[in-house]
Short mmCIF file of C-alpha atoms in Angstrom, two decimals:
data_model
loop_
_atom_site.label_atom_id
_atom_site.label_comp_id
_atom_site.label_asym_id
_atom_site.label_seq_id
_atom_site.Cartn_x
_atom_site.Cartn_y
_atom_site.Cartn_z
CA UNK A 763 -21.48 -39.70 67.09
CA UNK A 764 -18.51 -37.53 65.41
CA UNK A 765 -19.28 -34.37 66.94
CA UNK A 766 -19.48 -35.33 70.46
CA UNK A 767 -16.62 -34.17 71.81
CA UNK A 768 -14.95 -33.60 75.56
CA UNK A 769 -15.11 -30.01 77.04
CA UNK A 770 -12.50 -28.20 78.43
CA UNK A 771 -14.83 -26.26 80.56
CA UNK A 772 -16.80 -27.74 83.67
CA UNK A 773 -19.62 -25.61 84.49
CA UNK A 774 -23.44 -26.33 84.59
CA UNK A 775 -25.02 -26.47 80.86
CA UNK A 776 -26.90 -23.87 79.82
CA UNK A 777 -30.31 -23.79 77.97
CA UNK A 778 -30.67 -21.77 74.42
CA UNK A 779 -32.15 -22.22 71.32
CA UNK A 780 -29.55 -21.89 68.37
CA UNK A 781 -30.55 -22.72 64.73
CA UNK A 782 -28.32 -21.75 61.91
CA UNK A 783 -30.79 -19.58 59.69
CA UNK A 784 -29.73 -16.25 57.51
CA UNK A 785 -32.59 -14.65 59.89
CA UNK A 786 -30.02 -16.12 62.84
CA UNK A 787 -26.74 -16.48 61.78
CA UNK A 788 -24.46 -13.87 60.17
CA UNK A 789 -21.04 -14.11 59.55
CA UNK A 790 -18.30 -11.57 57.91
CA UNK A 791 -14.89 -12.28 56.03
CA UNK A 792 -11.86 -10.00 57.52
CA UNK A 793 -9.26 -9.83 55.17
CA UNK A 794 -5.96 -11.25 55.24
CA UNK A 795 -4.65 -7.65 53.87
CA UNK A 796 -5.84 -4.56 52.25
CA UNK A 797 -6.21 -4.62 48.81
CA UNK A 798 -3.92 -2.26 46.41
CA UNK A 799 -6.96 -0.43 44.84
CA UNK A 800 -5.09 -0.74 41.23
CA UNK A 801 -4.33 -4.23 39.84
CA UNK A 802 -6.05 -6.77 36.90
CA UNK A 803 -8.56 -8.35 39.55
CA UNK A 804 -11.86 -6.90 40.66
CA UNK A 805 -12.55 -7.49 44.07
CA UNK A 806 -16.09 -7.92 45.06
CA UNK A 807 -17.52 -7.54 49.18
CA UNK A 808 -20.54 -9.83 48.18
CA UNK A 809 -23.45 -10.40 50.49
CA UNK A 810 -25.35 -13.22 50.09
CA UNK A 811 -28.48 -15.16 51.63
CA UNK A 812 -29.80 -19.05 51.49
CA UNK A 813 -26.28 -19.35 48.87
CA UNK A 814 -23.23 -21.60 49.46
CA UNK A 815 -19.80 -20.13 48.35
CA UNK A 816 -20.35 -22.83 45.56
CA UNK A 817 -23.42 -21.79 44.38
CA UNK A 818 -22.16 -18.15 44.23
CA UNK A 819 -19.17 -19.39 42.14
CA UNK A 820 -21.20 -20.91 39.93
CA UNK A 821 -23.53 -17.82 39.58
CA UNK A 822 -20.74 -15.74 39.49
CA UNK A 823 -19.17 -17.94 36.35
CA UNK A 824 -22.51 -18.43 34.27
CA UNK A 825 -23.02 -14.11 34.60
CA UNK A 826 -19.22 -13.58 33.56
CA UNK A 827 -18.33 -16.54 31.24
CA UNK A 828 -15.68 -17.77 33.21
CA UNK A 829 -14.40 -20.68 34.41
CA UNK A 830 -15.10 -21.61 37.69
CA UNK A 831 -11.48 -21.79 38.75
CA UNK A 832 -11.01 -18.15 37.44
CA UNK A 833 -12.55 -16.86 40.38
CA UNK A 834 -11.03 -16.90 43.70
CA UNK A 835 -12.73 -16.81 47.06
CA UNK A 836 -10.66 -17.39 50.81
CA UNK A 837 -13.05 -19.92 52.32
CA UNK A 838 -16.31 -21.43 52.08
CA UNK A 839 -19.36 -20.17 53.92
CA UNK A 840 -22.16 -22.22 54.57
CA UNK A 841 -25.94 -21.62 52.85
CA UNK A 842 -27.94 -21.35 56.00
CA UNK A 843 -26.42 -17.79 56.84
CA UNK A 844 -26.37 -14.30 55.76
CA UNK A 845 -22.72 -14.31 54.83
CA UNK A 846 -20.28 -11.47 53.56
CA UNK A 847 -17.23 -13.03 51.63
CA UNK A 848 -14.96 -11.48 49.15
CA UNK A 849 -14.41 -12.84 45.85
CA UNK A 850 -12.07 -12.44 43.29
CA UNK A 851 -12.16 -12.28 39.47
CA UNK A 852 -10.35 -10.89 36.08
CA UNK A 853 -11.00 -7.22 36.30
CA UNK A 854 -12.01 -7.19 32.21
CA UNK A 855 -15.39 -9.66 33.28
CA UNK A 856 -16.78 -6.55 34.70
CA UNK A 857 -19.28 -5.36 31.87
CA UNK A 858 -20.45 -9.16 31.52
CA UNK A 859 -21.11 -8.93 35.32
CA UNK A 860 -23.05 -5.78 35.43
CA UNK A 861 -24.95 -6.92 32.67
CA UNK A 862 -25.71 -10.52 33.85
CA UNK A 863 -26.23 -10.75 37.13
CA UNK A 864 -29.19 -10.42 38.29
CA UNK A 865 -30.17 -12.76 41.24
CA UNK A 866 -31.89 -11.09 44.23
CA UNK A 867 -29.47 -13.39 46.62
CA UNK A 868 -26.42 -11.76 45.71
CA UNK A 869 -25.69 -7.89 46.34
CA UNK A 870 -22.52 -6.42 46.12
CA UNK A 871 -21.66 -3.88 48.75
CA UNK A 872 -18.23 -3.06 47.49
CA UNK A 873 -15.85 -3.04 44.79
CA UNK A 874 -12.21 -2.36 44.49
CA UNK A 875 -9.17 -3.82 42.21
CA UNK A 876 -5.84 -5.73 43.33
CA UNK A 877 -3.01 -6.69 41.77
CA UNK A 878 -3.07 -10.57 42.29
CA UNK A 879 -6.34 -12.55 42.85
CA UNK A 880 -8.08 -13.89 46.33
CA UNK A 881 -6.89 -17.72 47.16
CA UNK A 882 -7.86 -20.33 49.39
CA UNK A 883 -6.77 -19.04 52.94
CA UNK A 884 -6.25 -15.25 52.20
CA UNK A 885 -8.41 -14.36 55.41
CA UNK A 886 -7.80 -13.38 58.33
CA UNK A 887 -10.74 -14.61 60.62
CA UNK A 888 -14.10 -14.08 60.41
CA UNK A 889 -16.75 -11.48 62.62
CA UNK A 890 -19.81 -13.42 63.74
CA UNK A 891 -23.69 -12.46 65.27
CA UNK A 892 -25.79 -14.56 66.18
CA UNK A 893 -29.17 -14.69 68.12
CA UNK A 894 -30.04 -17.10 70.78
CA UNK A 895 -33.51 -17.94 71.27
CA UNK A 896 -35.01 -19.27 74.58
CA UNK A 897 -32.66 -18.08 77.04
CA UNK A 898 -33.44 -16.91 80.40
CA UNK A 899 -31.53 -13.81 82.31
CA UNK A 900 -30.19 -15.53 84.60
CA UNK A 901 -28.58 -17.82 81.92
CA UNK A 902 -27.76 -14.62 79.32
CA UNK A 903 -25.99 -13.25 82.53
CA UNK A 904 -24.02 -16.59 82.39
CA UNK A 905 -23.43 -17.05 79.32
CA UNK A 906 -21.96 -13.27 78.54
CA UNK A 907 -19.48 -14.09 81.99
CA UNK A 908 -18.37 -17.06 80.04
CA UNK A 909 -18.03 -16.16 77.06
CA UNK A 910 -15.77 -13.59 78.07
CA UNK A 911 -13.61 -15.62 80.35
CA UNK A 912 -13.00 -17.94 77.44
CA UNK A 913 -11.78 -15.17 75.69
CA UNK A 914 -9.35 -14.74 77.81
CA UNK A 915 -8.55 -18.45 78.57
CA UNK A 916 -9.25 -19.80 75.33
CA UNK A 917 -11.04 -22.69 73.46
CA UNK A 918 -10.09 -26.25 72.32
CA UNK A 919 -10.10 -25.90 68.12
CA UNK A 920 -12.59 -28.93 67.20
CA UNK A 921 -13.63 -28.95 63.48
CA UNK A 922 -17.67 -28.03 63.92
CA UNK A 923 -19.76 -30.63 62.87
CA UNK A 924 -20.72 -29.26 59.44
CA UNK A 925 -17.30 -30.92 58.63
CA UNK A 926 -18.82 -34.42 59.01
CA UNK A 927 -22.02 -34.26 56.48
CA UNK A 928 -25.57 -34.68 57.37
CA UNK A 929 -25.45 -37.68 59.33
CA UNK A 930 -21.66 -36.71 60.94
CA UNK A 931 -20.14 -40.18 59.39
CA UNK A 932 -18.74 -38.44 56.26
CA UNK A 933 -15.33 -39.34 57.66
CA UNK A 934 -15.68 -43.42 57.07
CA UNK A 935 -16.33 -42.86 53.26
CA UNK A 936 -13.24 -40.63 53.45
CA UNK A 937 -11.22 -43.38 55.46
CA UNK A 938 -12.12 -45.70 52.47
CA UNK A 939 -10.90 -43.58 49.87
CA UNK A 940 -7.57 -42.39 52.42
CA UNK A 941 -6.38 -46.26 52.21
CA UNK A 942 -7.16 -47.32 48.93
CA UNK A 943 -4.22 -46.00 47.66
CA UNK A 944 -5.84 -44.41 44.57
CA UNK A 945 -5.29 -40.87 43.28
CA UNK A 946 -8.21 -38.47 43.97
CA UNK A 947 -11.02 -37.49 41.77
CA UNK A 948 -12.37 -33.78 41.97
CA UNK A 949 -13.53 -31.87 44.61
CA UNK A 950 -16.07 -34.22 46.18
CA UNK A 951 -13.12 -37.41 47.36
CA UNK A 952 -10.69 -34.62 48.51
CA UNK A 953 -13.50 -32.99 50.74
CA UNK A 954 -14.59 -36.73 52.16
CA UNK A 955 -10.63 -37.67 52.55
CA UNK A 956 -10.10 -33.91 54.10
CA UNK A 957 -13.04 -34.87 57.06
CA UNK A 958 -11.32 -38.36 57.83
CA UNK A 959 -7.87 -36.12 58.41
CA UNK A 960 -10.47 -33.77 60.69
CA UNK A 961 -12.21 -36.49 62.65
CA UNK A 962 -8.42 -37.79 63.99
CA UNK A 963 -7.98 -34.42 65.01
CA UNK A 964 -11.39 -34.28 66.96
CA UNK A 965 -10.27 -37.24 68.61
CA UNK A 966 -6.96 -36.38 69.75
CA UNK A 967 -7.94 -32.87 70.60
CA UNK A 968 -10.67 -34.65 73.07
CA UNK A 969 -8.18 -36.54 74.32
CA UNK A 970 -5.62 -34.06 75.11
CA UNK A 971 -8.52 -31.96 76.41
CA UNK A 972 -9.60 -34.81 78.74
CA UNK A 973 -6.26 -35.30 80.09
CA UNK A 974 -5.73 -31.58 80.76
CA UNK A 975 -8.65 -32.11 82.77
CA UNK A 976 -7.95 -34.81 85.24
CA UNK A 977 -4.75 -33.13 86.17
CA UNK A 978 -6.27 -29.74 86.63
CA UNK A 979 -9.68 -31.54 88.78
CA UNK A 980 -7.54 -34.27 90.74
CA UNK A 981 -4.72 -34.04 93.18
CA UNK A 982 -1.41 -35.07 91.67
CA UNK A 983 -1.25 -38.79 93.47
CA UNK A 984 -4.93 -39.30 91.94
CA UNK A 985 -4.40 -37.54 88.55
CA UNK A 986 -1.01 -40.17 88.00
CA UNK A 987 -3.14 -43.04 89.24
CA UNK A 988 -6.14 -42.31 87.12
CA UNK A 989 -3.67 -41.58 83.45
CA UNK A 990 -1.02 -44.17 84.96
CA UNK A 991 1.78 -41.54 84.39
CA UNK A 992 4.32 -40.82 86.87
CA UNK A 993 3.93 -38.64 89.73
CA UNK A 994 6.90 -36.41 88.77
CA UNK A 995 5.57 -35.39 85.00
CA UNK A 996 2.01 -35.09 86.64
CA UNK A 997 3.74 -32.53 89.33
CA UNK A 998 5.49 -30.64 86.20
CA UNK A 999 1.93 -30.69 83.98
CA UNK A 1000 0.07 -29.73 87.10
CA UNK A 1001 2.45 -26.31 87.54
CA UNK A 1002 1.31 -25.00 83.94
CA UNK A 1003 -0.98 -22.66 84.47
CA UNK A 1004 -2.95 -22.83 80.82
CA UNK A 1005 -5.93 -25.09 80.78
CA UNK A 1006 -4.45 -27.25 78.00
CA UNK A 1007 -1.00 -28.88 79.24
CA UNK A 1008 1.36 -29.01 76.79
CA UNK A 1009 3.96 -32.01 76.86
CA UNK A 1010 7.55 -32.68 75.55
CA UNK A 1011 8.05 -32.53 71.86
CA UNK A 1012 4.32 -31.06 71.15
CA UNK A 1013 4.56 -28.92 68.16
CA UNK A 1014 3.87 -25.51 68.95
CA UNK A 1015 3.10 -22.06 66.44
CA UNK A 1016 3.57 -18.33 67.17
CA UNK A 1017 0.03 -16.87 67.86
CA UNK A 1018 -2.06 -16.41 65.09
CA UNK A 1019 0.77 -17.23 62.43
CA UNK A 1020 4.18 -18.26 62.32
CA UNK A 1021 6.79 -21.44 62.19
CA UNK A 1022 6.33 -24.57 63.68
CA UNK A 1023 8.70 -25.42 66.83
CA UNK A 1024 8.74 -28.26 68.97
CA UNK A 1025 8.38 -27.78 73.07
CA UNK A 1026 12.12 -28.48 74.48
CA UNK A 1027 11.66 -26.45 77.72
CA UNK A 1028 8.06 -26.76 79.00
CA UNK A 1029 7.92 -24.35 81.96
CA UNK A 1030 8.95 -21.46 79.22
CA UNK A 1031 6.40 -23.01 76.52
CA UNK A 1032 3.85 -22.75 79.17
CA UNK A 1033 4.24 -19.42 80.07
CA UNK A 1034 4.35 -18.07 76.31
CA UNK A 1035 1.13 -20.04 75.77
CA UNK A 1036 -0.40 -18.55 78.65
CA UNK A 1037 0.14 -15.07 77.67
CA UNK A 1038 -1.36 -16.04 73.72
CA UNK A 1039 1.83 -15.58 72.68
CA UNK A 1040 2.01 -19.18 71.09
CA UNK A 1041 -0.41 -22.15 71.02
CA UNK A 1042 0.11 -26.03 70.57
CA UNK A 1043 -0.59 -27.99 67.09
CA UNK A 1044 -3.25 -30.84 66.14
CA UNK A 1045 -1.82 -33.20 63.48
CA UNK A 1046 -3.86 -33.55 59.91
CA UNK A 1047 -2.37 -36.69 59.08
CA UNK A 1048 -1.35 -37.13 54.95
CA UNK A 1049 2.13 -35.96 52.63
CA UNK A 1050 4.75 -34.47 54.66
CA UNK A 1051 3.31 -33.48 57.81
CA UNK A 1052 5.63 -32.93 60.90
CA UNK A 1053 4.56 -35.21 63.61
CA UNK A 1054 5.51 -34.12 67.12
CA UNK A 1055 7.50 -36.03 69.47
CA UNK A 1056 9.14 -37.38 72.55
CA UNK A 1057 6.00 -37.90 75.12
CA UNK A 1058 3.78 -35.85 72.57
CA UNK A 1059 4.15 -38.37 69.76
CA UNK A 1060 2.89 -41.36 71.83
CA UNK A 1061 -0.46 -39.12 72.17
CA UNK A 1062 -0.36 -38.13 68.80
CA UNK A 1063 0.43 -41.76 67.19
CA UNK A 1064 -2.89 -43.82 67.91
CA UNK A 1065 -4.47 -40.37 65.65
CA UNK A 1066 -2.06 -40.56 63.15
CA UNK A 1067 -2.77 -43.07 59.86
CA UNK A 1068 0.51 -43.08 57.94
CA UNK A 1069 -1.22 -45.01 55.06
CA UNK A 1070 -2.90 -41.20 54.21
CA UNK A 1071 -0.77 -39.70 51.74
CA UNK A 1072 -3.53 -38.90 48.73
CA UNK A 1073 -3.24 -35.23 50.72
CA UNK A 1074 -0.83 -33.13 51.80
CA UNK A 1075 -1.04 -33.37 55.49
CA UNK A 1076 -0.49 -30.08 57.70
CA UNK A 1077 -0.94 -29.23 61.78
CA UNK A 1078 -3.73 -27.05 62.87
CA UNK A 1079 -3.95 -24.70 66.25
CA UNK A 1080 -5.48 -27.26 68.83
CA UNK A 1081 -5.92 -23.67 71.21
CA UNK A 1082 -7.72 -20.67 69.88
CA UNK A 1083 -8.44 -17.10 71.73
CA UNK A 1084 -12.17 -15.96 70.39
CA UNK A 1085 -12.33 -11.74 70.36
CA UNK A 1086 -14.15 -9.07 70.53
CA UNK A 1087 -16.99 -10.70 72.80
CA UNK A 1088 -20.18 -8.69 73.44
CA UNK A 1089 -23.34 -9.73 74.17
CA UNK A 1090 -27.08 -8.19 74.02
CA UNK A 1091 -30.09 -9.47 75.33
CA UNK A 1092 -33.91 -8.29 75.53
CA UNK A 1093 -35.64 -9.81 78.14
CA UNK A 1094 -39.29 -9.31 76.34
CA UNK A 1095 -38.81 -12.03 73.79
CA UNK A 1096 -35.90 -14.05 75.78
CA UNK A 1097 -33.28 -13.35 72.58
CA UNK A 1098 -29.55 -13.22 73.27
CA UNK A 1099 -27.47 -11.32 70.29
CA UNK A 1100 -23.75 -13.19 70.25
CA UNK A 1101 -20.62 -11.37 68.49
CA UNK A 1102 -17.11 -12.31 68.24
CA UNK A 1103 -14.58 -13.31 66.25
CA UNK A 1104 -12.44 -16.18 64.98
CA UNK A 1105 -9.53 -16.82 63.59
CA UNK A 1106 -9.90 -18.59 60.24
CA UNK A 1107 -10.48 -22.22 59.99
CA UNK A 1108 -12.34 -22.16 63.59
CA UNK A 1109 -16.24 -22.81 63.96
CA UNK A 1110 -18.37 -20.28 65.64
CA UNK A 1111 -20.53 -23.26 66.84
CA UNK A 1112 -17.73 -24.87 68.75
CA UNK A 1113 -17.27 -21.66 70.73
CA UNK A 1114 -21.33 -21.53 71.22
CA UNK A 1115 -21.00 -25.65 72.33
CA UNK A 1116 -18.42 -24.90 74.54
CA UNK A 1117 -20.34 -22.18 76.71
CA UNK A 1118 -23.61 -24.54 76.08
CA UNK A 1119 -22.00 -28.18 76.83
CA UNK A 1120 -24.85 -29.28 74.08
CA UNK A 1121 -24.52 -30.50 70.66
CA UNK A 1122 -25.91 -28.00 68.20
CA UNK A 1123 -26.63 -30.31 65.26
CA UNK A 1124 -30.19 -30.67 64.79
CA UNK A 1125 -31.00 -34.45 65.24
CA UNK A 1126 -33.18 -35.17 61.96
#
């Protein structure tokens, strides 16, 4: 299955019970900046319940008599939450909004006015809590030690499952459309094509992540036996003190933001990762992507399809630091309250897989 994926961690699974409900799961945009307060946009801080970003688009539209590409939003939050996301639209829509909309799912907690509209990526990260169901003390205990350690260590990036559809195989219908050749129709053959560019990145990313781990569990004569690499470039990967080793020619990106960079020197590349100061890059193969190279191209190739050029291909971070980690748990009904953050793009069920060692998709 898609979503099963190679941990970077190794200790014992734990035992929780997660569902993604808006009784369980909430989830808050942060900003990419603050907004001007003056402008031809009104800015909305919408909360909204059992409502996809589409839906509220589309409700948004119908109440203002715009077109749905007149309002902007900075990424798509799932139904099955309580979500806070900030949208976008022309400031003179405002009477037709106050007048129109009247749905009990939707309430707008704040409004303000900017001088350009919200777009795709505007965000910094997002602010999750979540509760955890089932969980002993002993295992809460755990799971707040971990959770904090990988904080400070770090996660591997994997897309979440949600990216793969229903029954996580989303990707092959998007593989289909990625070679054909054809020019894409609407929404629907970008988001399949979009999941085929995530599910090589899952892949790699285990890989890499499964390498990283032989060399750090194995001595270096059994780690170069077991990946057939040399014992010299098994003593260098072995010295980095990051969980993820970085090789030659991996393309690397200032932490959070900044320009690509290839690793020429890896002891220094090492140590700036180490210290969050930059992390390496996942390919998403498609139009003009950089492709890494030297040693980290020959990992990178068997992930890459060339044929995909229907989308403009990009890297992602393969290495992510979650924040603001706290943890609260009541004994009497066994419930385990989760916060953090993200940066954008990452999955707040990848973090809660990587403390579990579990799947969280429900198997239907």
């Amino acid at each position: 299955m898609n979503h099963i994926k190679n941990y970077a961690y190794t200790h014992t699974p734990l035992q929780f019970d997660f569902k993604q409900t808006i009784e369980r799961f909430f989830v808050e945009e942060i900003p990419l900046y603050s907004f001007t307060g003056t402008g031809n946009f009104l800015i909305l801080k919408i909360k909204k319940t059992d409502m996809s970003t589409w839906k509220l688009i589309t409700v948004l539209a119908k109440a203002t008599g715009l077109q749905e590409r007149d309002i902007g939003y900075a990424g798509l939050k799932d139904k099955n939450a309580t979500t806070i996301q900030y949208i976008s639209l022309p400031k003179n829509r405002e009477k037709e909004l106050n007048k129109n909309l009247t749905t009990e799912k939707i309430e707008i907690l704040e409004r303000t006015y900017n001088k350009a509209p919200i777009k795709i990526g505007h965000l910094k990260g997002n602010q999750f809590s979540i509760i955890l169901h089932k969980i002993n003390e002993k295992d809460a205990k755990f799971f707040n030690t971990t959770a904090k350690m990988m904080q400070s260590k770090g996660i591997p990036n994997y897309y979440g499952y949600q990216r793969f559809g229903e029954d996580s195989r989303s990707y092959l219908q998007g593989k289909e459309i990625a070679i054909s050749g054809k020019k894409l129709k609407g929404s629907k053959e970008k988001l399949l094509v979009s999941a085929y560019q995530s599910h090589l990145f899952n892949k790699w990313l285990g890989q890499r992540v499964k390498l990283s781990t032989i060399i750090s569990s194995n001595s270096v004569e059994d780690a170069a036996k077991k990946l057939k690499y040399p014992k010299e470039l098994v003593k260098v990967l072995a010295k980095q003190p990051q969980i993820f080793k970085l090789f030659w020619g991996d393309v690397v990106m200032p932490y959070p933001y900044g320009k690509l960079n290839y690793v020429k020197d890896m002891y220094q590349a090492s140590q700036a990762f180490f210290q969050k100061k930059l992390s390496p890059t996942g390919l998403l193969c498609g139009d003009r992507a950089e492709r890494a190279k030297s040693d980290a191209y020959h990992l990178e190739e068997p992930y890459d399809d060339s044929e995909l050029t229907a989308l403009k291909g990009d890297r992602r971070f393969a290495w992510i630091w979650p924040q603001k980690v706290e943890t609260e748990y009541d004994a009497k009904s066994k419930k385990l309250i989760v916060e953090f953050y993200l940066p954008k793009g990452s999955y707040a069920t990848t973090f809660l897989e990587e403390i579990g060692k579990f799947s969280l998709k429900e198997e239907k």
